[in-house]
Amino acid sequence: MYQSKEVRKGVFVLSLDNHVGIIEALTAFCEEKDITAGSITGLGAVSEATFRYLDPATNKYVDKTFSEQMEITNLTGNISRKGGKPYLHLHITASRSDYTCIGGHLLNGRINGACELFVESFEGAVVGRRADAETGINLYEF
Ligand code: FE
């Protein structure tokens, strides 16, 4: 699903395999390395990506899938824990064939080409999540 190299203590360079799902691969990586808090940055290309928009007026999620080849011009996110499992919060900006960009909260994406990431594990730290009724968001819990 991926190849990785620890370049410094707790800092990994990661290459996702072609055609994998970003969330599945990153979740597996966090489980393998037992990362309980951390940060993610990266770039690459996808053939499909699903974004999620939270409408604050209704607290309802609106999901939209874009099935087209796009460059990941930026992927940024954080790693925490919820219910004892890795919890990824990822935002993406992706450029289309006409070079315009779309972006948002990333629900999932399928790699088509490459995906090169840096993951930093905040070694020894645990950051949790709790569901917040007012915002409908799983907020950080320290
Ligand atoms: Fe978000």
Short mmCIF file of C-alpha atoms and ligand atoms in Angstrom, two decimals:
data_model
loop_
_atom_site.label_atom_id
_atom_site.label_comp_id
_atom_site.label_asym_id
_atom_site.label_seq_id
_atom_site.Cartn_x
_atom_site.Cartn_y
_atom_site.Cartn_z
CA MET A 1 0.00 0.00 0.00
CA TYR A 2 3.00 2.29 0.63
CA GLN A 3 6.73 2.50 1.11
CA SER A 4 8.30 4.60 3.82
CA LYS A 5 11.62 5.68 5.21
CA GLU A 6 12.27 7.21 8.63
CA VAL A 7 14.64 10.05 7.79
CA ARG A 8 14.88 11.43 11.31
CA LYS A 9 13.46 10.14 14.58
CA GLY A 10 9.68 10.30 14.12
CA VAL A 11 9.87 11.89 10.64
CA PHE A 12 8.89 9.73 7.69
CA VAL A 13 9.02 10.13 3.93
CA LEU A 14 6.16 8.14 2.48
CA SER A 15 5.26 7.05 -1.04
CA LEU A 16 1.76 5.67 -1.56
CA ASP A 17 1.32 2.94 -4.16
CA ASN A 18 -0.53 3.73 -7.33
CA HIS A 19 -4.33 3.34 -7.20
CA VAL A 20 -4.59 3.08 -3.39
CA GLY A 21 -7.07 5.07 -1.32
CA ILE A 22 -5.37 7.88 0.58
CA ILE A 23 -7.30 7.32 3.82
CA GLU A 24 -6.85 3.53 3.81
CA ALA A 25 -3.11 3.79 3.17
CA LEU A 26 -2.47 6.56 5.70
CA THR A 27 -4.56 4.81 8.36
CA ALA A 28 -2.58 1.59 7.84
CA PHE A 29 0.67 3.55 8.08
CA CYS A 30 -0.39 5.25 11.34
CA GLU A 31 -1.37 1.86 12.78
CA GLU A 32 1.91 0.25 11.71
CA LYS A 33 4.01 3.07 13.24
CA ASP A 34 1.64 3.53 16.21
CA ILE A 35 1.33 7.28 15.56
CA THR A 36 -0.99 8.85 18.15
CA ALA A 37 -0.44 12.51 17.21
CA GLY A 38 1.24 14.07 14.22
CA SER A 39 1.19 16.12 11.05
CA ILE A 40 0.99 15.34 7.33
CA THR A 41 1.98 17.32 4.25
CA GLY A 42 2.17 16.11 0.70
CA LEU A 43 1.48 16.24 -3.01
CA GLY A 44 0.65 13.84 -5.81
CA ALA A 45 -2.16 13.04 -8.20
CA VAL A 46 -5.62 11.51 -7.94
CA SER A 47 -8.19 10.16 -10.40
CA GLU A 48 -11.01 10.66 -7.92
CA ALA A 49 -11.53 12.66 -4.75
CA THR A 50 -14.48 13.11 -2.42
CA PHE A 51 -14.80 16.32 -0.47
CA ARG A 52 -17.00 17.01 2.52
CA TYR A 53 -18.60 20.33 3.33
CA LEU A 54 -20.17 21.04 6.70
CA ASP A 55 -23.00 23.52 6.38
CA PRO A 56 -22.93 25.45 9.68
CA ALA A 57 -26.53 26.59 9.20
CA THR A 58 -27.85 23.02 9.37
CA ASN A 59 -24.88 21.10 10.88
CA LYS A 60 -25.32 18.72 7.92
CA TYR A 61 -22.53 17.26 5.81
CA VAL A 62 -22.62 17.59 2.04
CA ASP A 63 -20.30 15.16 0.21
CA LYS A 64 -19.24 15.55 -3.41
CA THR A 65 -17.06 13.26 -5.55
CA PHE A 66 -14.95 14.57 -8.42
CA SER A 67 -14.03 11.75 -10.84
CA GLU A 68 -11.29 13.29 -12.92
CA GLN A 69 -7.51 13.42 -13.00
CA MET A 70 -6.17 16.14 -10.71
CA GLU A 71 -2.81 17.12 -9.28
CA ILE A 72 -2.70 17.33 -5.51
CA THR A 73 -1.15 20.77 -5.21
CA ASN A 74 -1.36 20.54 -1.45
CA LEU A 75 -2.42 17.96 1.07
CA THR A 76 -2.20 19.01 4.68
CA GLY A 77 -3.51 17.34 7.77
CA ASN A 78 -3.18 16.05 11.26
CA ILE A 79 -3.24 12.72 13.04
CA SER A 80 -5.01 12.10 16.31
CA ARG A 81 -6.90 9.23 17.96
CA LYS A 82 -10.59 8.51 18.33
CA GLY A 83 -11.90 5.32 19.93
CA GLY A 84 -8.36 3.95 20.07
CA LYS A 85 -7.94 4.19 16.29
CA PRO A 86 -6.06 6.65 14.05
CA TYR A 87 -8.16 9.70 13.19
CA LEU A 88 -7.05 11.66 10.14
CA HIS A 89 -8.13 15.21 9.41
CA LEU A 90 -7.05 16.11 5.88
CA HIS A 91 -7.59 19.12 3.65
CA ILE A 92 -6.67 19.15 -0.02
CA THR A 93 -6.22 21.56 -2.88
CA ALA A 94 -6.28 19.87 -6.29
CA SER A 95 -5.74 21.29 -9.78
CA ARG A 96 -7.79 20.24 -12.78
CA SER A 97 -6.71 19.85 -16.42
CA ASP A 98 -7.51 23.53 -17.00
CA TYR A 99 -5.23 24.47 -14.05
CA THR A 100 -8.02 25.79 -11.89
CA CYS A 101 -8.13 24.45 -8.36
CA ILE A 102 -10.78 23.01 -6.15
CA GLY A 103 -10.33 22.14 -2.53
CA GLY A 104 -11.80 21.29 0.80
CA HIS A 105 -12.01 18.71 3.52
CA LEU A 106 -10.89 15.41 2.04
CA LEU A 107 -13.09 12.41 2.72
CA ASN A 108 -11.08 10.11 0.45
CA GLY A 109 -9.10 10.08 -2.77
CA ARG A 110 -7.68 7.50 -5.14
CA ILE A 111 -4.08 7.92 -6.19
CA ASN A 112 -3.38 7.88 -9.91
CA GLY A 113 0.29 8.49 -10.50
CA ALA A 114 2.10 9.15 -7.25
CA CYS A 115 1.59 10.51 -3.77
CA GLU A 116 4.61 11.75 -1.82
CA LEU A 117 4.09 12.65 1.81
CA PHE A 118 6.02 13.75 4.85
CA VAL A 119 4.58 12.49 8.13
CA GLU A 120 5.84 13.70 11.47
CA SER A 121 4.97 11.67 14.54
CA PHE A 122 4.81 13.73 17.72
CA GLU A 123 6.52 10.94 19.62
CA GLY A 124 5.10 10.19 23.04
CA ALA A 125 2.12 12.54 22.62
CA VAL A 126 -1.50 11.40 22.44
CA VAL A 127 -4.17 13.75 21.08
CA GLY A 128 -7.78 12.60 21.15
CA ARG A 129 -11.10 13.64 19.58
CA ARG A 130 -14.56 14.17 20.99
CA ALA A 131 -17.83 14.79 19.19
CA ASP A 132 -19.04 18.36 19.76
CA ALA A 133 -22.83 18.72 19.59
CA GLU A 134 -22.87 22.46 18.88
CA THR A 135 -20.60 22.41 15.82
CA GLY A 136 -21.12 18.81 14.66
CA ILE A 137 -17.34 18.51 14.57
CA ASN A 138 -15.05 15.97 16.21
CA LEU A 139 -12.94 18.50 18.10
CA TYR A 140 -9.52 17.96 19.61
CA GLU A 141 -9.52 16.58 23.12
CA PHE A 142 -6.36 17.13 25.13
FE FE B 1 -11.93 19.59 7.88
#
